[in-house]
Coordinates of C-alpha atoms and ligand atoms in Angstrom, one line a residue:
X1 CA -0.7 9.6 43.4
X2 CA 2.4 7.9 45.1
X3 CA 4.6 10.2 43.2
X4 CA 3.6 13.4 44.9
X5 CA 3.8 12.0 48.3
X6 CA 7.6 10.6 47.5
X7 CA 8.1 14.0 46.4
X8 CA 7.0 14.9 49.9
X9 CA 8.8 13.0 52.0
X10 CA 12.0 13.9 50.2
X11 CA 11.5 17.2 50.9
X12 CA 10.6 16.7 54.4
X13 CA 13.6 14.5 55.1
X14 CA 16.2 17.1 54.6
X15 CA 14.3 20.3 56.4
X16 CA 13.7 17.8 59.2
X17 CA 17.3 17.1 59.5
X18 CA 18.0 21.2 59.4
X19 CA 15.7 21.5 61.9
X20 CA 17.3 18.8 64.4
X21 CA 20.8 19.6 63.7
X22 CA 19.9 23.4 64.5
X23 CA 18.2 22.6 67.6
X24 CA 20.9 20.4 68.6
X25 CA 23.3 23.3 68.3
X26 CA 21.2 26.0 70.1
X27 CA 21.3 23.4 73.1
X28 CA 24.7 22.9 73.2
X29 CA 24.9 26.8 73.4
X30 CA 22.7 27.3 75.8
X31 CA 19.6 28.8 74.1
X32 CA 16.3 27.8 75.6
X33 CA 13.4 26.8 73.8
X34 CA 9.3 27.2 75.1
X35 CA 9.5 23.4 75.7
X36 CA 12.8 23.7 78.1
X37 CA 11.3 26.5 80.0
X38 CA 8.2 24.5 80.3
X39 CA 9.9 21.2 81.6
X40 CA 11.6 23.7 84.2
X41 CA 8.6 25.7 85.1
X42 CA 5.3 23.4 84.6
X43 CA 2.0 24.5 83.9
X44 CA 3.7 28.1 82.9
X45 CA 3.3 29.7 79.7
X46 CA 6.1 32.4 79.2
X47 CA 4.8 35.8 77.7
X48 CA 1.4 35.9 79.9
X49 CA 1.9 34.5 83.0
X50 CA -0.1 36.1 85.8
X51 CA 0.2 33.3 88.1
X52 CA 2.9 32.0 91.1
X53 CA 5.9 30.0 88.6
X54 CA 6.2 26.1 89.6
X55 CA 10.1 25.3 90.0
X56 CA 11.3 21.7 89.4
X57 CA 14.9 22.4 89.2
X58 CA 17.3 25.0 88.5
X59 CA 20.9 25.4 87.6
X60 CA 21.3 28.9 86.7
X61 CA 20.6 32.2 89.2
X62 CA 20.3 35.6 88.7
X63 CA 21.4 38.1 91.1
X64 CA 19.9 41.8 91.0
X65 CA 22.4 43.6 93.7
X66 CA 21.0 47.3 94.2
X67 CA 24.7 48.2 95.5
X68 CA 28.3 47.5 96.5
X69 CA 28.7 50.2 98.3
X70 CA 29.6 49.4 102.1
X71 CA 30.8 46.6 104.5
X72 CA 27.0 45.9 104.5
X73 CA 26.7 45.0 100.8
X74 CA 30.0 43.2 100.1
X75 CA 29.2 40.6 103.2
X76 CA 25.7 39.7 101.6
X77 CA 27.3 39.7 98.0
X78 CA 30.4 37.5 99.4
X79 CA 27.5 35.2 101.4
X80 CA 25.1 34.3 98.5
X81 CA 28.1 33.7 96.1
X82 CA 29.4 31.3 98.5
X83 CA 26.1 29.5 99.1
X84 CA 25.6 29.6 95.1
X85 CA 29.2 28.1 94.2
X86 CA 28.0 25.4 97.9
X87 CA 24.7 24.7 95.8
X88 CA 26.1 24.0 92.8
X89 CA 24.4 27.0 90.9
X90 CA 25.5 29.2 88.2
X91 CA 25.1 33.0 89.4
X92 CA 24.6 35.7 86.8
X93 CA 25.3 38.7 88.6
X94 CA 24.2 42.4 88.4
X95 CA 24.9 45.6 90.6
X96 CA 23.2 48.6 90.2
X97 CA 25.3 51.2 91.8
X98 CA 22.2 52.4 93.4
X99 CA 20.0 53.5 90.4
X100 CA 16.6 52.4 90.2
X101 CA 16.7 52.6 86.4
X102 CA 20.1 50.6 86.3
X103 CA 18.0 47.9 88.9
X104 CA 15.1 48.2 86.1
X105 CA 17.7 47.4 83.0
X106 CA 19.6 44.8 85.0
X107 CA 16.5 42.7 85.6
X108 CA 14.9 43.4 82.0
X109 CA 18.7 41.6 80.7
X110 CA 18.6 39.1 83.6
X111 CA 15.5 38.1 82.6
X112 CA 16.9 38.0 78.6
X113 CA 19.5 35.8 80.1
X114 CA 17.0 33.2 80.8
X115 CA 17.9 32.6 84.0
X116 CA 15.9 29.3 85.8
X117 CA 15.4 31.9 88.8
X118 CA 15.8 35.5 90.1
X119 CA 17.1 36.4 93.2
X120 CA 16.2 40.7 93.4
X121 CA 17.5 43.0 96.2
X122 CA 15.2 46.2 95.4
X123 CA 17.0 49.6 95.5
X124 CA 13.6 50.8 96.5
X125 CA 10.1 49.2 97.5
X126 CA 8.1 50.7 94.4
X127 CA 10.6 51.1 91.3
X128 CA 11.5 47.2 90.6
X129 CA 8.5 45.9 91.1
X130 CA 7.2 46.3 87.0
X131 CA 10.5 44.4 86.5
X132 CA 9.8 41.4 89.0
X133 CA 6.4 41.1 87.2
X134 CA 7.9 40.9 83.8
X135 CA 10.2 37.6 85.3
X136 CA 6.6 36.3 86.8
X137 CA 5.1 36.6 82.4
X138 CA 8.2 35.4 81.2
X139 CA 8.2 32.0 83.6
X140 CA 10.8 32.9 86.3
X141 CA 10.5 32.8 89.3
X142 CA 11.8 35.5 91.5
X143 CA 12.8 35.7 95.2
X144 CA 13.1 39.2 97.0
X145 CA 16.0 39.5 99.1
X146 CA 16.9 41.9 102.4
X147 CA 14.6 45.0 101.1
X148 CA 11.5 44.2 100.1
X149 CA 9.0 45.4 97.4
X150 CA 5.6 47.1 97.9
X151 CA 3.6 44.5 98.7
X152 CA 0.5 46.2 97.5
X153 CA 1.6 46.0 94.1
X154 CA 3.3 42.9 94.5
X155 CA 2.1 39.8 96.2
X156 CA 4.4 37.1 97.9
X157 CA 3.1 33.6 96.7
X158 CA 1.2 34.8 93.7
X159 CA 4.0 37.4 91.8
X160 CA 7.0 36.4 93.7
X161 CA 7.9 33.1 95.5
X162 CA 9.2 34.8 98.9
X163 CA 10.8 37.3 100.7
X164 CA 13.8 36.5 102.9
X165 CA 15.1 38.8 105.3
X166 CA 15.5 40.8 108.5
X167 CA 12.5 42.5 110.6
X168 CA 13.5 46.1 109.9
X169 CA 10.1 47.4 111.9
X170 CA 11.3 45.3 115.0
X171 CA 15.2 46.5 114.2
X172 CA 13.5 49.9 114.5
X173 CA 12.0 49.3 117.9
X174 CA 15.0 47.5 119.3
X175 CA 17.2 50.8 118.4
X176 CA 14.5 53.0 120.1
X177 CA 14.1 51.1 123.3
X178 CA 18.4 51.0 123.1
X179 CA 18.2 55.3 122.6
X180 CA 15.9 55.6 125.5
X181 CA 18.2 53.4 127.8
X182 CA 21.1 55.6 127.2
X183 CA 18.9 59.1 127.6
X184 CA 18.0 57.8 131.0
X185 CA 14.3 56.0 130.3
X186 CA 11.4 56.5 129.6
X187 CA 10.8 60.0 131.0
X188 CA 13.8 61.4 129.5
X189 CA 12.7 65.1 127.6
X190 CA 16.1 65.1 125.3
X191 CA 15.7 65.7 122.0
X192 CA 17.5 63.9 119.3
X193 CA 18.1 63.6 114.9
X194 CA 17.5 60.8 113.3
X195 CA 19.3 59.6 110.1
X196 CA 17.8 58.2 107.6
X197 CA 18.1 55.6 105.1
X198 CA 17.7 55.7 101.4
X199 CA 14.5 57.5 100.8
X200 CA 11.7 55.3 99.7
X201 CA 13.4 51.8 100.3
X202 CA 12.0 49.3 102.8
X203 CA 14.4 49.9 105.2
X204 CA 14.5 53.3 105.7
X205 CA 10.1 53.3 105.8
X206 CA 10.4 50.2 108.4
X207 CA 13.0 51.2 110.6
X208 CA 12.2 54.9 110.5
X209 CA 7.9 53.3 111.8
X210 CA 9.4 51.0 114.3
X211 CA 11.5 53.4 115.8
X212 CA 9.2 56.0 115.6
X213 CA 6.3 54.0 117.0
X214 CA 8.0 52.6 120.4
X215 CA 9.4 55.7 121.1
X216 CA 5.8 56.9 121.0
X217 CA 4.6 54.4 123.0
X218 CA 7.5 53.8 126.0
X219 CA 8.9 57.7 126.1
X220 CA 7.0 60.0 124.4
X221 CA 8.8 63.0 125.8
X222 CA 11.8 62.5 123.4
X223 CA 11.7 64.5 120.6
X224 CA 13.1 63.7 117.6
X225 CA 13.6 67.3 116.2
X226 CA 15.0 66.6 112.8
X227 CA 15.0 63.4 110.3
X228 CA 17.1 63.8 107.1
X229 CA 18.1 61.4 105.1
X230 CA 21.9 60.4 104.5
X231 CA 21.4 57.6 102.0
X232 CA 23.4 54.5 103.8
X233 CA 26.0 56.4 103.3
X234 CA 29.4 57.5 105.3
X235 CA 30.3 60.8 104.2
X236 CA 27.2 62.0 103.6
X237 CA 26.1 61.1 106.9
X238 CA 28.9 63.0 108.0
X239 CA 27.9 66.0 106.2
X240 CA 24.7 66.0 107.2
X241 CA 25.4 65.6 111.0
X242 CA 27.7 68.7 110.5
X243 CA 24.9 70.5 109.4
X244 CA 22.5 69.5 111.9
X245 CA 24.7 70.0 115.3
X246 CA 24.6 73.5 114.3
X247 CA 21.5 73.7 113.8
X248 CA 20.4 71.6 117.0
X249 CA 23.4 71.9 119.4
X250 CA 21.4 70.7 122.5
X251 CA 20.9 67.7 121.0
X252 CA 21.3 64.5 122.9
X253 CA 20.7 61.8 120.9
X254 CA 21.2 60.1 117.3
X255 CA 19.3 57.3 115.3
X256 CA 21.2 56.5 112.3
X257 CA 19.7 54.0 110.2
X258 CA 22.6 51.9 109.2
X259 CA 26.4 51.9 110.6
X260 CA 28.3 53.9 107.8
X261 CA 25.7 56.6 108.5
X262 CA 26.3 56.6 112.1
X263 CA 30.0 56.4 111.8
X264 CA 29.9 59.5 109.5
X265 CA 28.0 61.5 112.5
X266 CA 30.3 60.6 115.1
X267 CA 33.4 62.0 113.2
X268 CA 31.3 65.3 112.6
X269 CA 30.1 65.3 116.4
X270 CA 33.3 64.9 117.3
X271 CA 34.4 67.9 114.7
X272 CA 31.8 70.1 116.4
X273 CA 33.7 69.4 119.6
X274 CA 31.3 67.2 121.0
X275 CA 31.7 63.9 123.0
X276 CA 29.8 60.8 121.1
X277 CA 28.9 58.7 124.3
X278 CA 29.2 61.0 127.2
X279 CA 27.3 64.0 125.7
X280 CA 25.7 62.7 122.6
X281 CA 24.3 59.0 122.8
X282 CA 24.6 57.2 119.0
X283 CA 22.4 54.1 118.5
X284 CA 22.6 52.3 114.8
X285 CA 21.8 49.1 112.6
X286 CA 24.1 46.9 111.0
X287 CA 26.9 45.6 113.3
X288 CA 29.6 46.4 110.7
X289 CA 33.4 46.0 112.7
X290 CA 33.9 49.8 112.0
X291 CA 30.6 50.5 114.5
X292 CA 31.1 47.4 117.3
X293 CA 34.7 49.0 117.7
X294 CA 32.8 52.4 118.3
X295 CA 30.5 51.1 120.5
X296 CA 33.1 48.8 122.5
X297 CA 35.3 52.7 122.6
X298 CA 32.2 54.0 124.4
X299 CA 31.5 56.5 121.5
X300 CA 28.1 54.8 120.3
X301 CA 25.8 53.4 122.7
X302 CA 24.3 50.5 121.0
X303 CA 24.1 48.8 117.3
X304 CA 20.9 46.8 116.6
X305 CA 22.3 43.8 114.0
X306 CA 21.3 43.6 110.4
X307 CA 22.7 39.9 109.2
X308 CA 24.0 40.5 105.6
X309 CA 25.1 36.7 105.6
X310 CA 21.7 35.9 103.8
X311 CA 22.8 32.8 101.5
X312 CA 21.9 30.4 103.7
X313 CA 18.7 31.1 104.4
X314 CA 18.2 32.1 100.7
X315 CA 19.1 29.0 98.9
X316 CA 17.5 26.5 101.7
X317 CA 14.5 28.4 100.8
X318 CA 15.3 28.1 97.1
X319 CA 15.6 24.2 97.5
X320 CA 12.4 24.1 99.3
X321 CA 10.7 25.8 96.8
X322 CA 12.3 23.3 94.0
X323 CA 11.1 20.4 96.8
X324 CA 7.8 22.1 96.2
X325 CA 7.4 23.0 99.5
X326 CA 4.8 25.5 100.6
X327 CA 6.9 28.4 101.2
X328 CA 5.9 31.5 103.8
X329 CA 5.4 35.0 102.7
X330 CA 8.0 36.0 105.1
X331 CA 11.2 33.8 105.4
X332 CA 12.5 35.9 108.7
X333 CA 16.1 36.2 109.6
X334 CA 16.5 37.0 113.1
X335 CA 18.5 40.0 114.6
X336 CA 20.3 40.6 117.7
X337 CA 21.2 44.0 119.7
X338 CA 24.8 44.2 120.4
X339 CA 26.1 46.6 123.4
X340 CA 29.4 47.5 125.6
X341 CA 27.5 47.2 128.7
X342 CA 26.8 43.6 128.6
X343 CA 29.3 41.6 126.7
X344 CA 27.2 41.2 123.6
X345 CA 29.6 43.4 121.4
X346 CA 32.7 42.1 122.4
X347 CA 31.3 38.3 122.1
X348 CA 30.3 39.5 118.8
X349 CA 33.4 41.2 116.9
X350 CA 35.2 38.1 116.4
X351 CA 31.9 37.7 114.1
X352 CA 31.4 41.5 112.6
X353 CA 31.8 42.3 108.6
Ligands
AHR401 O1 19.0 46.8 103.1 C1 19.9 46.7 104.2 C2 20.6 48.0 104.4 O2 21.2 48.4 103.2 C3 21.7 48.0 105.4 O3 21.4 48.4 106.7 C4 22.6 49.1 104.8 O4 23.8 49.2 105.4 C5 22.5 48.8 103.4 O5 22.8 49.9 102.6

């Protein structure tokens, strides 16, 4: 009866050796087993997760970028690298050249990557938010940064940690109540365009209700009497101001959702032989050095700010969540409204992106 069990343990011996040695190895390359991911993220059990992911520590980040496409983009890239490299983290970095199905694939092989936690800056509200669920199952964490995801499908505390960023309904507002200053207040009757963002993305929905909404409410005689989208983007905000002043050459006012856009009208305005500022007033979001230049030239009336610099705020609020602090739905980072007229610009530029 001894002999079989000798047998036994020879065999054993040798395949438990294999075993260690090969686990040994995949370690030292990196490769993470269910037990790692478990020590990392406790309580979670990767493949069928439904639930908020615990964080104990992490040491590698992955970054979903939807874009590097503008002074706007490569400031918030330049800021969370910085506070990554300040933290001590490894970043794993993706753009997605604005593409929601690149975002898609770039947070499907983010989440192959095994990252300890996922930092995603949606292209649009709706079209990542499968993806971010898929981290959630597979026991990563994710944090949504600057534009956030439907919240209907996808709930802060339960299938994401956070969101951190700006108020774009109140960065609406601010540009409204900054349009009907320059038209003369609230019982102005000009009518005016407004820009768009990228169709479908927070942004672009929140800034587009804000302004909207107070304009509504504080001058409701200003008509907005076209809204086209120019996707954040320069020259096609160019080309799409061209097109409108010919169609709308009474015109007295733009909203442009972001700087590039708004810099992009003022060169077709100015093209169509108009004067941005004296017979056109431009109000925008961002406070890129390209627009506070405008504005302190007199060509554009006002631009609401946009902080790109979120790494700060982003990785105290991942160490909080690694504290395992109770973390708000909303981690807020405040705006200012930058102007000619009172100083605020030119204090500002020595700041601008
Ligand atoms: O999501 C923030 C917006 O995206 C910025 O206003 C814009 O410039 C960028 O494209």
């Amino acid at each position: 009866m001894r002999f079989p069990l000798a047998r036994a343990k020879q065999s054993f011996l040798p395949h438990f050796s294999v075993l260690a040695i090969l686990s040994i190895i995949l370690a030292a390359c990196g490769g993470s087993s269910p037990s790692s991911t478990t020590d990392l993220h406790p309580g979670c059990t990767p493949g069928s997760n439904t639930q908020l992911v615990k964080l104990t520590s992490a040491h590698k980040v992955g970054w979903s970028q939807n874009a590097l496409d503008g002074a706007w983009r490569y400031a918030e890239e330049a800021s969370i690298e910085s506070e990554a490299t300040k933290h001590g983290f490894q970043l794993l970095k993706t753009n997605a050249n604005n593409s929601d199905n690149q975002q898609v694939q770039d947070i499907e092989n983010l989440i192959n990557d095994r990252p300890d936690v996922l930092l995603v800056d949606p292209h649009t509200e709706d079209a990542e938010v499968k993806a971010i669920l898929d981290a959630r199952k597979a026991c990563i964490p994710v944090i949504v940064v600057d534009r956030d995801v439907n919240e209907s499908m996808a709930t802060p505390g339960r299938d994401f940690a956070t969101f951190v960023g700006s108020d774009f309904q109140k960065q609406g507002a601010l540009a409204a109540d900054a349009l009907i200053e320059a038209l003369g207040g609230p019982d102005s009757t000009a009518t005016i365009v407004e820009l768009t963002g990228t169709t479908g993305s927070s942004p672009a929905i929140l800034r587009g209700g804000g302004f909207d909404g107070e304009l509504a409410a504080k001058a409701p005689k200003i008509k907005v009497v076209a809204e086209q989208t120019a996707n954040f983007d320069r020259a096609t905000g160019q080309q799409v101001m061209a097109t409108l002043i010919q169609q709308y050459p009474n015109i007295k006012g733009v909203f442009a959702h972001n700087d590039e856009m708004a810099i992009g009208a003022i060169t077709a305005l100015k093209s169509a032989g108009k004067l941005p500022g004296k017979d056109i007033q431009v109000v925008s979001i961002d406070g890129t050095k390209d627009a506070i230049n405008l504005v302190l030239a007199g060509e554009e009336y006002a631009v609401v700010q946009s902080n790109p610099r979120l790494g700060p705020l982003v990785f105290q609020t991942l160490n909080d969540y690694i504290a395992g602090k109770d973390l708000p739905a909303w981690v807020v980072q405040p705006d200012k409204v930058f102007k000619k007229a009172d100083g605020s610009a030119q204090a500002y530029l020595p700041d601008a992106f």
